[in-house]
Coordinates of C-alpha atoms in Angstrom, one line a residue:
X67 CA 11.1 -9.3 -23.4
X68 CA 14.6 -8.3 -21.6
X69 CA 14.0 -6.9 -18.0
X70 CA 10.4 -7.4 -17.8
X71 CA 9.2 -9.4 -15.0
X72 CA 7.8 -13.1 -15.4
X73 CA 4.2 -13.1 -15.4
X74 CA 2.4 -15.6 -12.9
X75 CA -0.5 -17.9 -14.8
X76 CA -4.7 -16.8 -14.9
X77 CA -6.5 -18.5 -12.1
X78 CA -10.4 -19.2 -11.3
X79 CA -10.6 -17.4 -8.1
X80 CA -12.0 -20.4 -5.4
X81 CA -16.0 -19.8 -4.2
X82 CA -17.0 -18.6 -0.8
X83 CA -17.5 -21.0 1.9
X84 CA -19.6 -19.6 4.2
X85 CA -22.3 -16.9 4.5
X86 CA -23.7 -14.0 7.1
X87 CA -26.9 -12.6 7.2
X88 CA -28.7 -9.6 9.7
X89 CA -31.8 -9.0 10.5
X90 CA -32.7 -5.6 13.3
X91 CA -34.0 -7.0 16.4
X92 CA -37.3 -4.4 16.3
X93 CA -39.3 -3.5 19.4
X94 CA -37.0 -4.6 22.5
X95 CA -38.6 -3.5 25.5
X96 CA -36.5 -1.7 28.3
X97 CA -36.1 -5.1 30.1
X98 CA -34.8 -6.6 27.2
X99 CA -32.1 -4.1 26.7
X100 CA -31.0 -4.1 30.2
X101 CA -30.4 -7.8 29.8
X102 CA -28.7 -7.6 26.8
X103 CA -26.3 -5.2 28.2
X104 CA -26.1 -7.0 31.6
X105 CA -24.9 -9.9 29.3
X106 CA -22.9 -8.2 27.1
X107 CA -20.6 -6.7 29.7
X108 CA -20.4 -9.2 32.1
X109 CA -19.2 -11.9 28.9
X110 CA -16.9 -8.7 27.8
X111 CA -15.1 -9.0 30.8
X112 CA -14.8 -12.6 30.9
X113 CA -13.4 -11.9 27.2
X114 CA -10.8 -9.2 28.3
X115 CA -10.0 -11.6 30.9
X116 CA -9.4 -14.4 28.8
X117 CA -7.3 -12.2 25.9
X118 CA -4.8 -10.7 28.7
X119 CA -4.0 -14.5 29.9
X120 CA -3.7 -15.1 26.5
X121 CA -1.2 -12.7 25.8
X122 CA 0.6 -13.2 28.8
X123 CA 1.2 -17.1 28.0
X124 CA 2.9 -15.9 24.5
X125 CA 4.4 -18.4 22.8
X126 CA 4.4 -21.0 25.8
X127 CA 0.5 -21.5 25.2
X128 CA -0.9 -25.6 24.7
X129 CA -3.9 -27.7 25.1
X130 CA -3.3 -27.4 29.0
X131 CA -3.2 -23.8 29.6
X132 CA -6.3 -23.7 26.5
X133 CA -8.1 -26.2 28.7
X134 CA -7.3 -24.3 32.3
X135 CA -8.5 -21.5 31.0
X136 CA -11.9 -22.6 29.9
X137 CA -12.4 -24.3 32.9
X138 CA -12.3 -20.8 34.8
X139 CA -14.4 -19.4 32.4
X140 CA -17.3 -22.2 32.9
X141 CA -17.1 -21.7 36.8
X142 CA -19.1 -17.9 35.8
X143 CA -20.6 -18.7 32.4
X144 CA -21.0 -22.2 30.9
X145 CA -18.9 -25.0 29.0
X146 CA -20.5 -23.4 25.6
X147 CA -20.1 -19.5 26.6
X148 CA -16.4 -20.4 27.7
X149 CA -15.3 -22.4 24.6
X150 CA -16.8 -19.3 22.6
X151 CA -14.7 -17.0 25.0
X152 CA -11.6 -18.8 24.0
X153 CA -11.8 -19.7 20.7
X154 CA -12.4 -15.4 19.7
X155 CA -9.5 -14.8 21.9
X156 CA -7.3 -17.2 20.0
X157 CA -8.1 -15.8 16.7
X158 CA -8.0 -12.3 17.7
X159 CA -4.5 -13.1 19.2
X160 CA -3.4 -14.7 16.0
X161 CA -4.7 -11.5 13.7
X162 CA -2.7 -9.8 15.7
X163 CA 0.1 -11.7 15.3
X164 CA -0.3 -11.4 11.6
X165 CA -0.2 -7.6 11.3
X166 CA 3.0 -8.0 13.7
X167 CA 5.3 -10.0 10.9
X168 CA 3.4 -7.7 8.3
X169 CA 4.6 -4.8 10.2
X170 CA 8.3 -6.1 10.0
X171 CA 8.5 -7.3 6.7
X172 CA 7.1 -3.4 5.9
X173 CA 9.7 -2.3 8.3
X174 CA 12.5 -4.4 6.4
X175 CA 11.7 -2.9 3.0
X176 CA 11.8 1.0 4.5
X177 CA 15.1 -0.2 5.3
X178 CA 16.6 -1.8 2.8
X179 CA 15.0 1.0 0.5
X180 CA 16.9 4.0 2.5
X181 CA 19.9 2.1 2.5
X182 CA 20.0 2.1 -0.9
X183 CA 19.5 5.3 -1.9
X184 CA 21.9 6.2 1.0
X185 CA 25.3 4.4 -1.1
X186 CA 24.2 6.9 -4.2
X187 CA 26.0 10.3 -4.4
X188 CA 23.6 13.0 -3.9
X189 CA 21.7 14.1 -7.2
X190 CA 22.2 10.6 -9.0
X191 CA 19.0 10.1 -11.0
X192 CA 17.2 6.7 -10.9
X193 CA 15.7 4.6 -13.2
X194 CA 12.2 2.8 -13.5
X195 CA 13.5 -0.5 -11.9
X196 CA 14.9 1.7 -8.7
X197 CA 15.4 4.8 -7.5
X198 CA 18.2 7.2 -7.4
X199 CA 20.1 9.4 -4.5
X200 CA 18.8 12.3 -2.4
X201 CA 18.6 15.8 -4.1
X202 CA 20.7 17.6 -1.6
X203 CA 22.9 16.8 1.8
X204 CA 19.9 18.5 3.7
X205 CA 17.6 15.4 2.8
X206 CA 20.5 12.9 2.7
X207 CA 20.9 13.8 6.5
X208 CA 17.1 13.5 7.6
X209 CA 16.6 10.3 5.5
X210 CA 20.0 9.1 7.3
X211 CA 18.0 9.9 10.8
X212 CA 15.0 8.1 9.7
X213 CA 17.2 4.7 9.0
X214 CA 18.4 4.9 12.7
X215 CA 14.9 5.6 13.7
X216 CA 13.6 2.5 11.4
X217 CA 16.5 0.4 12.4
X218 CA 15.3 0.9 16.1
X219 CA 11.6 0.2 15.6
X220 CA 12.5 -3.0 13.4
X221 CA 14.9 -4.0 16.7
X222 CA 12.1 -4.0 18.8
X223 CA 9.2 -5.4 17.0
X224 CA 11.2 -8.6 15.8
X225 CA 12.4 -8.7 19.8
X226 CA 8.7 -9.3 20.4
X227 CA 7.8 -11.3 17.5
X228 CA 10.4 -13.6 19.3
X229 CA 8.8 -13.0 22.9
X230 CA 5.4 -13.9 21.6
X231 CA 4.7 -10.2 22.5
X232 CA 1.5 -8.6 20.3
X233 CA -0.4 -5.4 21.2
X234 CA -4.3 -6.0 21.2
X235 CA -7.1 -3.6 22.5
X236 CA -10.3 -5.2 22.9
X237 CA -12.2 -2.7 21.4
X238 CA -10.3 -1.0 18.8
X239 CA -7.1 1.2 18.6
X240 CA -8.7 3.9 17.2
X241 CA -11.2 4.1 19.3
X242 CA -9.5 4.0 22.3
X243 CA -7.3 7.1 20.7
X244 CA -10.5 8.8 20.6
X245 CA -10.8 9.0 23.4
X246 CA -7.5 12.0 23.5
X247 CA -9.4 13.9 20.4
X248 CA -13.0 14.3 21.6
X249 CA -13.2 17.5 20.3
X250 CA -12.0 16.5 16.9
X251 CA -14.0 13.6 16.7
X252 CA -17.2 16.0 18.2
X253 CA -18.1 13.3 21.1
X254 CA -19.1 14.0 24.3
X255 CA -17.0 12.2 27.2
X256 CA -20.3 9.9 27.9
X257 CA -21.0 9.5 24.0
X258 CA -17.1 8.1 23.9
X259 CA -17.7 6.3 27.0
X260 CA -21.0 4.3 26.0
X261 CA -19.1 3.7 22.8
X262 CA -16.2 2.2 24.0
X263 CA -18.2 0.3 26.8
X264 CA -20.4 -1.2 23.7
X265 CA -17.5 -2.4 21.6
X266 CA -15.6 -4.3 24.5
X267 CA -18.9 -6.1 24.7
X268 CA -19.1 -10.1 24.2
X269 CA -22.8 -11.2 22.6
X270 CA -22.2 -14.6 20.6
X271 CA -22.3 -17.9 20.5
X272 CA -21.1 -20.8 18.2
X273 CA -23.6 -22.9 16.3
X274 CA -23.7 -27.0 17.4
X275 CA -24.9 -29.6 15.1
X276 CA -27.2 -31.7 16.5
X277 CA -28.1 -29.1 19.0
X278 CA -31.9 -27.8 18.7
X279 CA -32.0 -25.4 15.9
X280 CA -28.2 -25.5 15.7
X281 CA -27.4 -23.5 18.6
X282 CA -27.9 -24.0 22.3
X283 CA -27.0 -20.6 23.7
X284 CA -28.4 -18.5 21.5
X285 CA -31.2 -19.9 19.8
X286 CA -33.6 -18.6 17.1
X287 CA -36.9 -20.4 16.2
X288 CA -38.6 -20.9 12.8
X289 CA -41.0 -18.4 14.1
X290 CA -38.2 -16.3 14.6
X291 CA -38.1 -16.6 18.6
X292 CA -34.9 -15.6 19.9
X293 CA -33.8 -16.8 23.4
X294 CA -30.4 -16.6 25.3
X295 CA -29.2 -18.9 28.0
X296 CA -27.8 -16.5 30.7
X297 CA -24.5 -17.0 32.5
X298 CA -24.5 -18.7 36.0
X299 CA -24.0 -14.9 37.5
X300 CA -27.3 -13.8 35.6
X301 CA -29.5 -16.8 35.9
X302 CA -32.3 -14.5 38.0
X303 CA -33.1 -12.7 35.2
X304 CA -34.6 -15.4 32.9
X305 CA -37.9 -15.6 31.9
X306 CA -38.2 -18.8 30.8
X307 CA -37.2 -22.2 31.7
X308 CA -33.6 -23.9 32.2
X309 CA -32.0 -20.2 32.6
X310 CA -33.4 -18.9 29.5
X311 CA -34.3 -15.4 28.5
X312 CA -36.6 -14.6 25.7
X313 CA -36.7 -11.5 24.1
X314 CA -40.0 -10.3 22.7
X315 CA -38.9 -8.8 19.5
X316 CA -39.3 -11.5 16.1
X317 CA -36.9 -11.8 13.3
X318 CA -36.8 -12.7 9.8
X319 CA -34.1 -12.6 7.7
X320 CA -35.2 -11.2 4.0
X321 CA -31.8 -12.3 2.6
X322 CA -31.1 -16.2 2.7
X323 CA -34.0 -16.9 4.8
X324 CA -35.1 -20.2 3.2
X325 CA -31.6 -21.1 3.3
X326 CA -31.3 -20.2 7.3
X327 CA -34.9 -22.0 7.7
X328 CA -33.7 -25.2 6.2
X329 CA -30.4 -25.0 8.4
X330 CA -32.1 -24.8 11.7
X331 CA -35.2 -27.0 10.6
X332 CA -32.3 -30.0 10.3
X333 CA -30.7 -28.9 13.8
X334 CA -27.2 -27.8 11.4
X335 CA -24.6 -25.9 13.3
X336 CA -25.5 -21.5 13.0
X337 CA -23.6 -19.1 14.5
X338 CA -25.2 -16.0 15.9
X339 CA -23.8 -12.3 17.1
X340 CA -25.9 -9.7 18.4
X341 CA -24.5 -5.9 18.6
X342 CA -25.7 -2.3 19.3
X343 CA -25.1 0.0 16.8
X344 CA -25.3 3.0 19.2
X345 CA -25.0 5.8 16.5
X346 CA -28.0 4.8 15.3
X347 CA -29.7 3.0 18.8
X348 CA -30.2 -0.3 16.8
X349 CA -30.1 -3.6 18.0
X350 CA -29.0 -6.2 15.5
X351 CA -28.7 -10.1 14.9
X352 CA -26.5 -11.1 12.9
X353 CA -26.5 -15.5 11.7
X354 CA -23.4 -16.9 10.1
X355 CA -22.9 -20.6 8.8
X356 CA -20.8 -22.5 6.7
X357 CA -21.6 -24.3 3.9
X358 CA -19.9 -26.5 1.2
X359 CA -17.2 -24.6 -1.2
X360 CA -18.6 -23.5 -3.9
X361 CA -16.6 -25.9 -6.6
X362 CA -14.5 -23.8 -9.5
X363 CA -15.3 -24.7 -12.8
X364 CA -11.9 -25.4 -15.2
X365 CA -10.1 -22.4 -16.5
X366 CA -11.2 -23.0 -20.1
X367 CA -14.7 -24.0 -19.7
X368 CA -14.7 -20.1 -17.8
X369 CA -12.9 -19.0 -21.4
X370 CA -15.7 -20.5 -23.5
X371 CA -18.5 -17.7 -23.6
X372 CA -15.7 -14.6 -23.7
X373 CA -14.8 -12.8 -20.5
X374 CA -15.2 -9.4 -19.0
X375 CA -11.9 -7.5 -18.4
X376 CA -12.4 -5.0 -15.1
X377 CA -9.6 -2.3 -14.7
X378 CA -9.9 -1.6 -10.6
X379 CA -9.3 2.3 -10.3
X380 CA -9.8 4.9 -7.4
X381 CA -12.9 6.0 -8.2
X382 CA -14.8 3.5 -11.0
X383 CA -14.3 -0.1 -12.2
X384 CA -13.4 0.3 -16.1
X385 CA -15.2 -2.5 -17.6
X386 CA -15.0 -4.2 -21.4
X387 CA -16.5 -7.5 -23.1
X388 CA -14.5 -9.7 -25.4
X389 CA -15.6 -12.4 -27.2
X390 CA -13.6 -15.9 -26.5
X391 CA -11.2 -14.7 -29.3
X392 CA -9.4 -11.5 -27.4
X393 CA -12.1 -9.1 -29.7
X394 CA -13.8 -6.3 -27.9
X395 CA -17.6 -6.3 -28.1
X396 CA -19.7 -3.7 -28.0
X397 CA -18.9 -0.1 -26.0
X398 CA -17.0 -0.2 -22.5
X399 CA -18.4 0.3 -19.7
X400 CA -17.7 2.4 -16.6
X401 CA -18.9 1.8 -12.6
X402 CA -18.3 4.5 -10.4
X403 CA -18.0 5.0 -6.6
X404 CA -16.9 7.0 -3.9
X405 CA -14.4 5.6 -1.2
X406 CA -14.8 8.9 0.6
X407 CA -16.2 8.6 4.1
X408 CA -17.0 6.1 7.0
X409 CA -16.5 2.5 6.2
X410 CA -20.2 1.5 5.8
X411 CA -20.0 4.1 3.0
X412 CA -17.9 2.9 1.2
X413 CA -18.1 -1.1 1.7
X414 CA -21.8 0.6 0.5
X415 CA -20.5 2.1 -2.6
X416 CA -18.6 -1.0 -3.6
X417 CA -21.1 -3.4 -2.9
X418 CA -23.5 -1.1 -5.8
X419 CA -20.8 -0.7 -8.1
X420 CA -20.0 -4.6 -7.9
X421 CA -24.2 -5.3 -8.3
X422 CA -24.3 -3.6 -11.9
X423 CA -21.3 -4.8 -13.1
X424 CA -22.8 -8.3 -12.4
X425 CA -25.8 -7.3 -13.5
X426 CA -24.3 -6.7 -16.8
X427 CA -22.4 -9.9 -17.2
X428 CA -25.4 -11.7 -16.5
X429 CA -27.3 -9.9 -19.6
X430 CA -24.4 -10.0 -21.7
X431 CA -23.6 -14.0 -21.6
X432 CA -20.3 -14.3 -20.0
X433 CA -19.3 -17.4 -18.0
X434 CA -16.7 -15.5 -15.9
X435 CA -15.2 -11.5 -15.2
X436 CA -11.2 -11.1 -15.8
X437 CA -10.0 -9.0 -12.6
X438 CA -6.2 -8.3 -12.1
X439 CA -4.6 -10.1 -8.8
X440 CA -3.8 -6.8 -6.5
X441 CA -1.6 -6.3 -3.8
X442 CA 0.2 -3.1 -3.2
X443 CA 1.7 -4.3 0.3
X444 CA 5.1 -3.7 -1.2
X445 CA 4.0 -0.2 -2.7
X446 CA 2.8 1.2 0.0
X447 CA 5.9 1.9 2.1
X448 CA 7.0 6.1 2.2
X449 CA 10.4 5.5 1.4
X450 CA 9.7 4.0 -2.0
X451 CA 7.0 6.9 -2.8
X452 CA 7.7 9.6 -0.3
X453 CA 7.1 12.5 -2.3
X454 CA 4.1 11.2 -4.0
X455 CA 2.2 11.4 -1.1
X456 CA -1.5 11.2 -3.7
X457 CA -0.4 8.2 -5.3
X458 CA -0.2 6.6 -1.7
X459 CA -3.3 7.8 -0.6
X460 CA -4.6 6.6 -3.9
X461 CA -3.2 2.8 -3.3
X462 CA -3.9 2.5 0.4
X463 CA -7.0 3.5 -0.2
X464 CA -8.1 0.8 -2.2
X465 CA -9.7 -2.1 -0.8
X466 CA -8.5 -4.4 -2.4
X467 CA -9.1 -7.5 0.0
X468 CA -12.6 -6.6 0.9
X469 CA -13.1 -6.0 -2.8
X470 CA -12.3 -9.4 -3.9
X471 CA -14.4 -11.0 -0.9
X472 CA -17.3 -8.7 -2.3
X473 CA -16.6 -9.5 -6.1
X474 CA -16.0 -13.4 -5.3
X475 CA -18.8 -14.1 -3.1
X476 CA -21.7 -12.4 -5.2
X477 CA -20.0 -13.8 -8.4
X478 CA -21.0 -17.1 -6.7
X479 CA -24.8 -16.3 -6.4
X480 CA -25.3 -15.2 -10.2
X481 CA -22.9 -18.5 -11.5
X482 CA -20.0 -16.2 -12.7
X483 CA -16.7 -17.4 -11.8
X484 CA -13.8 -15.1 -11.3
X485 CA -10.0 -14.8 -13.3
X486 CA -7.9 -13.8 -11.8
X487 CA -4.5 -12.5 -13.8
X488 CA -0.6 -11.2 -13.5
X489 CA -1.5 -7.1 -12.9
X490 CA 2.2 -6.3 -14.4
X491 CA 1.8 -4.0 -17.3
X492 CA -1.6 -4.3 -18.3
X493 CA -2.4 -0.2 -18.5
X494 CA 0.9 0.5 -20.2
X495 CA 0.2 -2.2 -22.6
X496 CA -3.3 -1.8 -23.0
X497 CA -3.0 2.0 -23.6
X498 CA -0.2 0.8 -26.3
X499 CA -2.3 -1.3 -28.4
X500 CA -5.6 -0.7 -28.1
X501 CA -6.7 3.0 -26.7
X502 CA -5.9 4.6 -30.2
X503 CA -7.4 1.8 -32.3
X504 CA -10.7 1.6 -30.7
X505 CA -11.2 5.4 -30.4
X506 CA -13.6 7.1 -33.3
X507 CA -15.4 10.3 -32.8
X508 CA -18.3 8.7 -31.2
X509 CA -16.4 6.7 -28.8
X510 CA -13.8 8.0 -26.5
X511 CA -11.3 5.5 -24.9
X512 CA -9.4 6.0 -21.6
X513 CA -6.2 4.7 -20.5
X514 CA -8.5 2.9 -18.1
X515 CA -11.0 1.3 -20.7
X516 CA -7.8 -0.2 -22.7
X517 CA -6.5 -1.9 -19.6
X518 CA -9.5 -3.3 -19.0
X519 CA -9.2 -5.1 -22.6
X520 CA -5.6 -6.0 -21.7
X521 CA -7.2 -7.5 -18.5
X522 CA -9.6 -9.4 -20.1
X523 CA -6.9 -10.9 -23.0
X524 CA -4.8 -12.0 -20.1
X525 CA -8.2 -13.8 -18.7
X526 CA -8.2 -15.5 -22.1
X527 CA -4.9 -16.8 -22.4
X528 CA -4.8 -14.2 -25.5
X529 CA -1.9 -11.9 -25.9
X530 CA -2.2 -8.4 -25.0
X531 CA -1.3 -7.2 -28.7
X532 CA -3.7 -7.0 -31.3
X533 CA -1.9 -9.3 -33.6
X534 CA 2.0 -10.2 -34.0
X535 CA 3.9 -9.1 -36.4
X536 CA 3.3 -10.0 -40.1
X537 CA 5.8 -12.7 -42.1
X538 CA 9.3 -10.7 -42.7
X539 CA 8.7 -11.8 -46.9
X540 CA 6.0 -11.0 -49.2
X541 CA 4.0 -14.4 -49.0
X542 CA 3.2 -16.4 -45.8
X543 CA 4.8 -19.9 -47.5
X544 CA 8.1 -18.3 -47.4
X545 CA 7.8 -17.5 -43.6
X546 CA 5.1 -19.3 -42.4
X547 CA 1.3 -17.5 -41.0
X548 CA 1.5 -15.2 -37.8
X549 CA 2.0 -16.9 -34.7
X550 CA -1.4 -15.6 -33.5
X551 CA -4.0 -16.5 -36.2
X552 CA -7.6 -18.5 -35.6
X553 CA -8.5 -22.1 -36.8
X554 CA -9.8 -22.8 -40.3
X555 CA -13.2 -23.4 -38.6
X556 CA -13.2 -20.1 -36.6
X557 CA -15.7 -17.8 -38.6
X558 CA -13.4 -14.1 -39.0
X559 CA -10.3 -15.6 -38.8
X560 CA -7.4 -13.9 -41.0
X561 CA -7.3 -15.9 -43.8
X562 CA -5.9 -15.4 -47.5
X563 CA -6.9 -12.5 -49.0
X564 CA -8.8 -13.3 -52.5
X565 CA -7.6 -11.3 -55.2
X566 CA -10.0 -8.9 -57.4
X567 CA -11.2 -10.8 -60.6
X568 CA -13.1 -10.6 -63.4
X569 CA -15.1 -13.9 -62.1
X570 CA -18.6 -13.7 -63.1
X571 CA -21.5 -13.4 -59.7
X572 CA -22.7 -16.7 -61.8
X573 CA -19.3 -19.2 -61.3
X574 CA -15.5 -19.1 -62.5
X575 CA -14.4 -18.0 -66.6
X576 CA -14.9 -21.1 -69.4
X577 CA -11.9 -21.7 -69.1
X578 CA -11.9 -22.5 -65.2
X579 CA -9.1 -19.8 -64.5
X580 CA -9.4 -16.8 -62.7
X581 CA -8.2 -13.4 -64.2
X582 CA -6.9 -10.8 -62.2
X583 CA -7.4 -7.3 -63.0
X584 CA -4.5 -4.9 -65.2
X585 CA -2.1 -3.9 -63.1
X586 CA 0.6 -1.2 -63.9
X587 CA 3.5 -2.0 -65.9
X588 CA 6.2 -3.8 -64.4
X589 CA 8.6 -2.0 -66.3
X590 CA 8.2 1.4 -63.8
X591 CA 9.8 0.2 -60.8
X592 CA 8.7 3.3 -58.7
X593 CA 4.6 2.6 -60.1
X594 CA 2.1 1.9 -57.2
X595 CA 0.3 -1.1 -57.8
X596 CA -3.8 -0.9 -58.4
X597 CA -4.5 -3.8 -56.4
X598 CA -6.3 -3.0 -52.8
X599 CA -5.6 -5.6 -49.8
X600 CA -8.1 -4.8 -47.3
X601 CA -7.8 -6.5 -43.7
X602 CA -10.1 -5.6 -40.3
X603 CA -7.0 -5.1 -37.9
X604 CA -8.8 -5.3 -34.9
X605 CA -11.1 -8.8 -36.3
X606 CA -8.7 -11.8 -34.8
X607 CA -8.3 -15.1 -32.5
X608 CA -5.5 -15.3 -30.6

């Protein structure tokens, strides 16, 4: 096992701990909408407000400047509508802190990578473990030009991840860069405005326990009444008492409802969002709670019922069933999907191709679905792969953290747990030791399918290979049984092979011996001997 890397342990994947449902908020009248957007924009400024103080306080923010700050926002909102305010702006300037040191850290590998292959001569060949020089002076130049370049980016983002600097647009980047390729993006300079005007917006509120229904400033019935308490600026335009607005459309949430009713029936804490979707000219609510983590069951008792080993690809998840011995069961399966398109198509396609493959565990028995442990944040950078510019498309485009949200969370709901294992080698060794086996002329095996075998091994605590080696003599007492062999009470296990006799069907000879059958002489060394051993390679435990 020289120069391979040490494997990390299998691990049941921790539950979800909280839950979001939506609902379209149907038949608004034209009052309605005007409030909505009166209260949107005017809390959306009180947000950008809040998020440029933020910024501007950097690293010498505390409980005082938290506090001043909330107490400006309550003079033109309210105590609740403020502490909402400030509590998005802190975590929106913390993610954006976050992608800062990722930024670096990606940075610092470009760099170190570069100056790596800049110490080679030119034309040295690498190896699998790192790579070689430049294939001419003309490319040794430019990549000498892009360290200088890197070096000078790296400079200045680690001078402002010491300021406490971070970059934020309320909004969205891209968006806002949009608004510089309206003819690409085939947007009108109105369309892009309403757009942009609708995503700076501010329509939520926190939930409160003990508050009616779990939320005072947002508030949704049983009946599915939905009211808002308007801001101190835009208390004229309530319709109902104690500065309250009621909107006439009803909602009813066909996913969770019971689960939402019994919330807000016990006055429990439910947060609520409500956003345009102005493509489409829909007005949705959207209710999010949390609830008790969902508690992981051991890592064996996951084992007992076999596993599912899923291969995560670019376009399908490779799937394969193996009993709790390591053996494959049945044909594999294959889930496709396309992560072409907008985002809602493909957090659309994933969502179906996760639904049948849970679908399937369910039917099949399992207790729990093998899935490897991804993260290509060290494989993304262009100076590891920079002429391989498809197989970088192919990993960033990947979503792997939204995937394992997705496969976690509806896991949860069908009583699956999730393994997840070490990622290192499983296609090379899968492909290895079980694609040829398993393929027969009515079953063709990918490189894909075998992995996902190797996946679900690893799950198991089973070794990738089929079986280890045999004993280096003739007979196991000289050398002891394989390493890998099931328990005496473990029906298929590999046991001792019984010789062909001459035993009657009835019971053993008179004589109580058993009789093997002629064999060749033993006089011709180079005879082959008439007795067949027979053994089910594949048929194991371990």
């Amino acid at each position: 096992m020289g120069g391979l890397r040490k494997l990390t342990a299998s691990f049941v994947v921790s539950g979800p701990c909280g839950v979001a449902v939506r609902d379209r908020l149907k038949h608004l009248t034209a009052q309605d909408e005007r409030v909505l957007r009166a209260v949107g924009a005017h809390q959306g400024a009180l947000a950008s407000g809040d998020l440029k103080a933020r910024c501007a306080d950097g690293l010498e923010h505390g409980a005082e400047t938290w506090a001043a700050r909330k107490r400006q926002l309550t003079k033109v909102s309210s105590s609740r509508i403020a502490g909402a305010i400030t509590k998005a702006t802190h975590d929106q300037w913390a993610l954006a802190r976050r992608c800062q040191a990722a930024h670096i850290r990606n940075l610092d590998a470009g760099i170190r990578t570069l100056r790596h292959r800049l110490s080679l001569p030119v034309g040295e060949r690498g190896t699998k473990r790192a790579a070689g020089g430049y294939r001419s002076k003309s490319e040794w130049f430019r990549k000498s030009r892009r360290l200088a370049a890197l070096e000078d980016r790296h400079t200045a983002a680690v001078a402002e991840w010491q300021a406490g600097r971070v970059r934020v647009v309320r909004g969205g980047k891209r968006l806002l860069n949009t608004r510089h390729h309206l003819t690409q993006a085939q947007l009108a300079e109105d369309q892009w405005r309403e757009r942009w005007e609708t995503g700076r917006w501010f329509l939520a509120a926190d939930g409160e326990s003990g508050k009616r229904f779990g939320n005072e400033t947002i508030r949704v019935t049983p009946d599915g009444e939905v009211s808002i308490r308007l801001p101190a600026p835009l208390a004229h335009l309530a319709n109902a008492q104690h500065g309250r607005y009621t909107l006439t459309a009803r909602i009813a949430f066909a996913h969770r409802g019971a689960e939402w009713a019994d919330r807000i029936a016990a006055n429990r804490a439910v947060a609520y969002r409500i956003h345009l979707d102005v493509e489409r000219g829909r007005w949705y609510l959207t209710a999010s709670w949390q609830r008790l983590a969902v508690q992981t069951i051991p890592l064996e008792t996951a084992r007992a019922r076999g596993m599912i080993g899923v291969d995560t690809n670019a376009d399908h998840f490779a799937a394969y069933r193996l009993d709790r011995h390591g053996n494959p069961v049945g044909e594999p399966h294959r889930f496709g999907y396309d992560l072409s398109g907008t985002a809602g198509h493909r957090d659309a396609q994933i969502r179906h191709a996760l639904t049948r493959l849970i679908n399937w565990a369910v039917r099949v028995g399992v207790a729990a679905i093998g899935i490897e442990d991804l993260d290509f944040t060290p494989e993304k950078t262009r100076e590891k792969h920079g002429r391989r510019k498809r197989f970088r498309q192919l990993i960033s485009g990947i979503p792997t953290g939204k995937l394992k949200a997705r496969l976690v969370s509806m896991a949860a709901e069908h009583g699956l747990s999730v393994v997840a294992v070490d990622p290192a080698y499983t296609s090379l060794w899968g492909a290895q030791h079980w694609q040829k086996p398993l393929t027969t002329p009515h079953r063709t095996m990918s490189r894909h399918d075998a992995a996902g075998i190797a996946i679900g091994r690893r799950a198991l605590g089973h070794p990738i290979r089929r079986r280890t080696a045999p004993p280096p003599h003739d007979r196991s007492d000289r050398a002891g049984h394989r390493t890998a062999q099931a328990g005496p009470g473990d029906r298929g296990r590999e046991g001792t092979r019984p010789p062909t006799t001459d035993q009657p069907p009835g019971g053993p000879s008179p004589s109580g011996k058993r009789k093997r059958e002629p064999s060749a002489s033993n006089t011709v060394r180079d005879a082959p001997s008439t007795q067949q051993w027979v053994q089910d390679s594949l048929m194991h435990a371990g």
